[in-house]
GROMACS .gro file of N, CA and C in nm:
model
  312
    1MET      N    1   7.951   0.597  -2.269
    1MET     CA    2   8.056   0.567  -2.150
    1MET      C    3   8.114   0.741  -2.167
    2CYS      N    4   8.146   0.747  -2.273
    2CYS     CA    5   8.259   0.882  -2.266
    2CYS      C    6   8.218   0.992  -2.209
    3GLY      N    7   8.072   1.023  -2.227
    3GLY     CA    8   7.955   1.130  -2.183
    3GLY      C    9   7.958   1.126  -2.021
    4ALA      N   10   7.975   1.008  -1.971
    4ALA     CA   11   7.960   0.974  -1.812
    4ALA      C   12   8.162   1.044  -1.756
    5ALA      N   13   8.205   0.983  -1.839
    5ALA     CA   14   8.380   1.005  -1.791
    5ALA      C   15   8.394   1.155  -1.831
    6ILE      N   16   8.316   1.236  -1.951
    6ILE     CA   17   8.369   1.412  -1.924
    6ILE      C   18   8.309   1.436  -1.823
    7THR      N   19   8.144   1.351  -1.758
    7THR     CA   20   8.092   1.458  -1.668
    7THR      C   21   8.153   1.484  -1.552
    8GLY      N   22   8.220   1.341  -1.526
    8GLY     CA   23   8.276   1.317  -1.396
    8GLY      C   24   8.410   1.419  -1.406
    9ALA      N   25   8.483   1.418  -1.540
    9ALA     CA   26   8.597   1.468  -1.519
    9ALA      C   27   8.542   1.622  -1.459
   10PHE      N   28   8.442   1.707  -1.559
   10PHE     CA   29   8.439   1.853  -1.545
   10PHE      C   30   8.397   1.855  -1.341
   11ILE      N   31   8.300   1.755  -1.332
   11ILE     CA   32   8.273   1.788  -1.162
   11ILE      C   33   8.412   1.753  -1.062
   12MET      N   34   8.535   1.645  -1.123
   12MET     CA   35   8.653   1.663  -1.057
   12MET      C   36   8.719   1.774  -1.073
   13THR      N   37   8.735   1.847  -1.154
   13THR     CA   38   8.794   1.993  -1.206
   13THR      C   39   8.705   2.097  -1.106
   14ALA      N   40   8.580   2.077  -1.114
   14ALA     CA   41   8.504   2.197  -1.019
   14ALA      C   42   8.525   2.189  -0.893
   15VAL      N   43   8.539   2.054  -0.845
   15VAL     CA   44   8.568   2.040  -0.683
   15VAL      C   45   8.750   2.114  -0.670
   16GLY      N   46   8.827   2.055  -0.747
   16GLY     CA   47   8.972   2.098  -0.747
   16GLY      C   48   8.987   2.273  -0.733
   17ALA      N   49   8.896   2.329  -0.825
   17ALA     CA   50   8.892   2.463  -0.831
   17ALA      C   51   8.811   2.498  -0.714
   18PHE      N   52   8.744   2.467  -0.649
   18PHE     CA   53   8.646   2.475  -0.542
   18PHE      C   54   8.768   2.483  -0.432
   19TYR      N   55   8.866   2.368  -0.401
   19TYR     CA   56   8.975   2.354  -0.299
   19TYR      C   57   9.062   2.457  -0.304
   20LEU      N   58   9.122   2.504  -0.437
   20LEU     CA   59   9.221   2.591  -0.474
   20LEU      C   60   9.161   2.746  -0.406
   21LEU      N   61   9.042   2.737  -0.452
   21LEU     CA   62   8.962   2.925  -0.452
   21LEU      C   63   8.942   2.932  -0.285
   22SER      N   64   8.893   2.817  -0.194
   22SER     CA   65   8.912   2.805  -0.063
   22SER      C   66   9.036   2.804   0.004
   23GLY      N   67   9.115   2.820  -0.034
   23GLY     CA   68   9.273   2.779   0.022
   23GLY      C   69   9.281   2.641   0.110
   24LYS      N   70   9.202   2.541   0.127
   24LYS     CA   71   9.189   2.436   0.171
   24LYS      C   72   9.243   2.340   0.095
   25TRP      N   73   9.304   2.233   0.113
   25TRP     CA   74   9.361   2.090   0.051
   25TRP      C   75   9.405   2.175  -0.054
   26THR      N   76   9.525   2.241  -0.114
   26THR     CA   77   9.557   2.264  -0.212
   26THR      C   78   9.609   2.182  -0.263
   27GLU      N   79   9.660   2.102  -0.207
   27GLU     CA   80   9.780   1.981  -0.302
   27GLU      C   81   9.668   1.885  -0.364
   28TYR      N   82   9.550   1.879  -0.305
   28TYR     CA   83   9.458   1.756  -0.402
   28TYR      C   84   9.365   1.834  -0.479
   29GLY      N   85   9.402   1.999  -0.467
   29GLY     CA   86   9.322   2.103  -0.525
   29GLY      C   87   9.375   2.090  -0.699
   30ARG      N   88   9.484   2.116  -0.684
   30ARG     CA   89   9.598   2.102  -0.772
   30ARG      C   90   9.591   1.943  -0.883
   31ILE      N   91   9.598   1.840  -0.770
   31ILE     CA   92   9.602   1.704  -0.858
   31ILE      C   93   9.433   1.724  -0.955
   32PHE      N   94   9.341   1.780  -0.866
   32PHE     CA   95   9.175   1.715  -0.899
   32PHE      C   96   9.185   1.811  -1.061
   33VAL      N   97   9.234   1.929  -1.047
   33VAL     CA   98   9.196   2.025  -1.176
   33VAL      C   99   9.303   1.977  -1.291
   34LYS      N  100   9.415   1.938  -1.245
   34LYS     CA  101   9.503   1.869  -1.373
   34LYS      C  102   9.451   1.726  -1.412
   35THR      N  103   9.429   1.638  -1.354
   35THR     CA  104   9.361   1.511  -1.384
   35THR      C  105   9.235   1.535  -1.454
   36GLY      N  106   9.175   1.644  -1.381
   36GLY     CA  107   8.969   1.638  -1.452
   36GLY      C  108   9.033   1.721  -1.629
   37VAL      N  109   9.094   1.829  -1.595
   37VAL     CA  110   9.137   1.883  -1.753
   37VAL      C  111   9.179   1.784  -1.859
   38ILE      N  112   9.254   1.688  -1.805
   38ILE     CA  113   9.314   1.615  -1.892
   38ILE      C  114   9.238   1.518  -1.931
   39ALA      N  115   9.162   1.435  -1.843
   39ALA     CA  116   9.068   1.327  -1.886
   39ALA      C  117   8.948   1.379  -1.930
   40GLY      N  118   8.926   1.514  -1.944
   40GLY     CA  119   8.781   1.596  -1.983
   40GLY      C  120   8.869   1.612  -2.143
   41CYS      N  121   8.974   1.663  -2.144
   41CYS     CA  122   8.984   1.663  -2.299
   41CYS      C  123   9.019   1.533  -2.394
   42LEU      N  124   9.095   1.450  -2.320
   42LEU     CA  125   9.100   1.302  -2.373
   42LEU      C  126   8.971   1.239  -2.402
   43PHE      N  127   8.855   1.254  -2.327
   43PHE     CA  128   8.725   1.219  -2.363
   43PHE      C  129   8.655   1.269  -2.442
   44SER      N  130   8.640   1.395  -2.440
   44SER     CA  131   8.612   1.464  -2.521
   44SER      C  132   8.641   1.474  -2.697
   45VAL      N  133   8.772   1.436  -2.671
   45VAL     CA  134   8.797   1.408  -2.855
   45VAL      C  135   8.775   1.294  -2.824
   46LEU      N  136   8.789   1.182  -2.770
   46LEU     CA  137   8.722   1.007  -2.765
   46LEU      C  138   8.555   1.038  -2.839
   47GLN      N  139   8.520   1.112  -2.797
   47GLN     CA  140   8.345   1.175  -2.798
   47GLN      C  141   8.326   1.172  -2.931
   48ILE      N  142   8.381   1.266  -2.973
   48ILE     CA  143   8.386   1.345  -3.147
   48ILE      C  144   8.407   1.208  -3.255
   49PHE      N  145   8.520   1.177  -3.249
   49PHE     CA  146   8.586   1.118  -3.343
   49PHE      C  147   8.527   0.971  -3.342
   50PRO      N  148   8.575   0.927  -3.264
   50PRO     CA  149   8.577   0.782  -3.333
   50PRO      C  150   8.433   0.671  -3.248
   51THR      N  151   8.396   0.733  -3.164
   51THR     CA  152   8.255   0.704  -3.133
   51THR      C  153   8.134   0.790  -3.150
   52GLY      N  154   8.131   0.869  -3.172
   52GLY     CA  155   7.981   0.975  -3.204
   52GLY      C  156   8.004   0.979  -3.335
   53ASP      N  157   8.129   1.012  -3.413
   53ASP     CA  158   8.082   1.014  -3.570
   53ASP      C  159   8.039   0.844  -3.617
   54GLY      N  160   8.121   0.759  -3.560
   54GLY     CA  161   8.046   0.644  -3.650
   54GLY      C  162   7.923   0.614  -3.572
   55GLN      N  163   7.879   0.641  -3.462
   55GLN     CA  164   7.719   0.640  -3.439
   55GLN      C  165   7.650   0.697  -3.554
   56GLY      N  166   7.700   0.822  -3.582
   56GLY     CA  167   7.590   0.952  -3.658
   56GLY      C  168   7.606   0.853  -3.793
   57LYS      N  169   7.711   0.828  -3.882
   57LYS     CA  170   7.754   0.771  -3.989
   57LYS      C  171   7.605   0.634  -4.031
   58MET      N  172   7.633   0.562  -3.911
   58MET     CA  173   7.523   0.414  -3.888
   58MET      C  174   7.388   0.472  -3.897
   59VAL      N  175   7.378   0.571  -3.858
   59VAL     CA  176   7.221   0.578  -3.839
   59VAL      C  177   7.173   0.647  -3.944
   60ALA      N  178   7.262   0.745  -4.007
   60ALA     CA  179   7.245   0.813  -4.146
   60ALA      C  180   7.184   0.696  -4.276
   61ALA      N  181   7.280   0.586  -4.260
   61ALA     CA  182   7.307   0.490  -4.322
   61ALA      C  183   7.209   0.387  -4.335
   62GLN      N  184   7.180   0.353  -4.209
   62GLN     CA  185   7.125   0.210  -4.189
   62GLN      C  186   6.946   0.284  -4.134
   63GLN      N  187   6.941   0.396  -4.035
   63GLN     CA  188   6.805   0.463  -4.046
   63GLN      C  189   6.761   0.569  -4.035
   64PRO      N  190   6.782   0.595  -4.195
   64PRO     CA  191   6.721   0.757  -4.244
   64PRO      C  192   6.612   0.803  -4.152
   65VAL      N  193   6.508   0.739  -4.195
   65VAL     CA  194   6.363   0.769  -4.103
   65VAL      C  195   6.385   0.803  -3.948
   66THR      N  196   6.520   0.749  -3.877
   66THR     CA  197   6.524   0.791  -3.751
   66THR      C  198   6.617   0.901  -3.771
   67LEU      N  199   6.709   0.928  -3.820
   67LEU     CA  200   6.815   1.048  -3.860
   67LEU      C  201   6.678   1.150  -3.879
   68ALA      N  202   6.572   1.171  -3.995
   68ALA     CA  203   6.515   1.246  -4.001
   68ALA      C  204   6.435   1.331  -3.862
   69ALA      N  205   6.414   1.214  -3.791
   69ALA     CA  206   6.291   1.251  -3.647
   69ALA      C  207   6.403   1.304  -3.573
   70MET      N  208   6.546   1.231  -3.565
   70MET     CA  209   6.608   1.323  -3.472
   70MET      C  210   6.652   1.482  -3.513
   71GLU      N  211   6.612   1.503  -3.657
   71GLU     CA  212   6.646   1.628  -3.695
   71GLU      C  213   6.530   1.724  -3.720
   72GLY      N  214   6.385   1.668  -3.611
   72GLY     CA  215   6.283   1.706  -3.637
   72GLY      C  216   6.237   1.781  -3.802
   73LEU      N  217   6.254   1.674  -3.862
   73LEU     CA  218   6.217   1.686  -4.022
   73LEU      C  219   6.079   1.620  -4.042
   74PHE      N  220   5.967   1.634  -4.123
   74PHE     CA  221   5.882   1.534  -4.146
   74PHE      C  222   5.891   1.503  -4.282
   75GLN      N  223   5.986   1.548  -4.397
   75GLN     CA  224   5.996   1.510  -4.511
   75GLN      C  225   6.141   1.504  -4.506
   76GLY      N  226   6.160   1.374  -4.569
   76GLY     CA  227   6.283   1.363  -4.587
   76GLY      C  228   6.370   1.425  -4.706
   77ARG      N  229   6.479   1.483  -4.699
   77ARG     CA  230   6.545   1.579  -4.775
   77ARG      C  231   6.743   1.542  -4.787
   78THR      N  232   6.782   1.575  -4.918
   78THR     CA  233   6.906   1.586  -4.925
   78THR      C  234   6.976   1.723  -4.881
   79ASP      N  235   6.930   1.853  -4.885
   79ASP     CA  236   7.006   2.003  -4.856
   79ASP      C  237   6.877   2.034  -4.714
   80ALA      N  238   6.869   1.912  -4.594
   80ALA     CA  239   6.809   1.987  -4.507
   80ALA      C  240   6.873   2.073  -4.423
   81PRO      N  241   6.824   2.214  -4.397
   81PRO     CA  242   6.872   2.273  -4.293
   81PRO      C  243   6.912   2.229  -4.137
   82LEU      N  244   6.972   2.344  -4.110
   82LEU     CA  245   7.015   2.331  -3.962
   82LEU      C  246   6.920   2.390  -3.871
   83LEU      N  247   6.868   2.291  -3.810
   83LEU     CA  248   6.802   2.375  -3.689
   83LEU      C  249   6.820   2.338  -3.559
   84ILE      N  250   6.872   2.478  -3.502
   84ILE     CA  251   6.949   2.437  -3.376
   84ILE      C  252   6.829   2.425  -3.248
   85LEU      N  253   6.726   2.516  -3.273
   85LEU     CA  254   6.586   2.552  -3.170
   85LEU      C  255   6.473   2.543  -3.224
   86GLY      N  256   6.380   2.441  -3.187
   86GLY     CA  257   6.215   2.441  -3.250
   86GLY      C  258   6.187   2.318  -3.179
   87GLN      N  259   6.048   2.341  -3.205
   87GLN     CA  260   5.946   2.253  -3.133
   87GLN      C  261   5.872   2.169  -3.238
   88PRO      N  262   5.852   2.063  -3.278
   88PRO     CA  263   5.788   2.001  -3.367
   88PRO      C  264   5.601   1.964  -3.362
   89ASN      N  265   5.570   2.028  -3.501
   89ASN     CA  266   5.403   2.052  -3.455
   89ASN      C  267   5.380   1.930  -3.568
   90GLU      N  268   5.303   1.873  -3.510
   90GLU     CA  269   5.267   1.710  -3.584
   90GLU      C  270   5.133   1.784  -3.695
   91GLN      N  271   5.061   1.878  -3.636
   91GLN     CA  272   4.923   1.911  -3.756
   91GLN      C  273   4.981   1.969  -3.847
   92GLU      N  274   5.112   2.078  -3.861
   92GLU     CA  275   5.156   2.113  -3.936
   92GLU      C  276   5.235   2.095  -4.041
   93GLY      N  277   5.279   1.979  -3.953
   93GLY     CA  278   5.389   1.862  -4.005
   93GLY      C  279   5.555   1.951  -4.054
   94LYS      N  280   5.587   2.031  -3.961
   94LYS     CA  281   5.700   2.125  -3.981
   94LYS      C  282   5.709   2.125  -3.870
   95SER      N  283   5.862   2.184  -3.833
   95SER     CA  284   5.906   2.229  -3.684
   95SER      C  285   5.917   2.388  -3.687
   96THR      N  286   5.833   2.411  -3.531
   96THR     CA  287   5.817   2.582  -3.556
   96THR      C  288   5.964   2.624  -3.421
   97THR      N  289   5.985   2.739  -3.510
   97THR     CA  290   6.093   2.829  -3.427
   97THR      C  291   6.053   2.937  -3.380
   98HIS      N  292   6.093   3.028  -3.245
   98HIS     CA  293   6.107   3.129  -3.233
   98HIS      C  294   6.137   3.249  -3.299
   99SER      N  295   6.079   3.354  -3.302
   99SER     CA  296   6.136   3.458  -3.415
   99SER      C  297   6.308   3.462  -3.369
  100LYS      N  298   6.319   3.441  -3.232
  100LYS     CA  299   6.510   3.483  -3.256
  100LYS      C  300   6.568   3.375  -3.305
  101PHE      N  301   6.530   3.236  -3.303
  101PHE     CA  302   6.594   3.161  -3.358
  101PHE      C  303   6.529   3.087  -3.480
  102ARG      N  304   6.577   3.099  -3.599
  102ARG     CA  305   6.571   3.093  -3.740
  102ARG      C  306   6.675   2.946  -3.775
  103GLU      N  307   6.600   2.903  -3.914
  103GLU     CA  308   6.709   2.837  -3.929
  103GLU      C  309   6.790   2.821  -4.009
  104CYS      N  310   6.914   2.760  -3.988
  104CYS     CA  311   7.036   2.846  -4.014
  104CYS      C  312   7.051   2.793  -4.183
   0.00000   0.00000   0.00000
């Protein structure tokens, strides 16, 4: 739900910015930008801390295999590297990355 609210807030901000830049309906444009930015910031904070963090901890505690799959790991380990961009390769049992994108 927070993701939908964040998306809506950014769309509202974009419409308000369009109104301001086009010079039409500037009163509405100011209201849209102000409301969209405030709502976007509020829901972004809510997305990170109470909801997203709790879900991540729950998956790590209750479903470690699911977490490993979400991270593109084929074997569980405690010191798993951060993989920013990769493609899982089932035959080799590892995630392959482009030469520009290596494990961090």
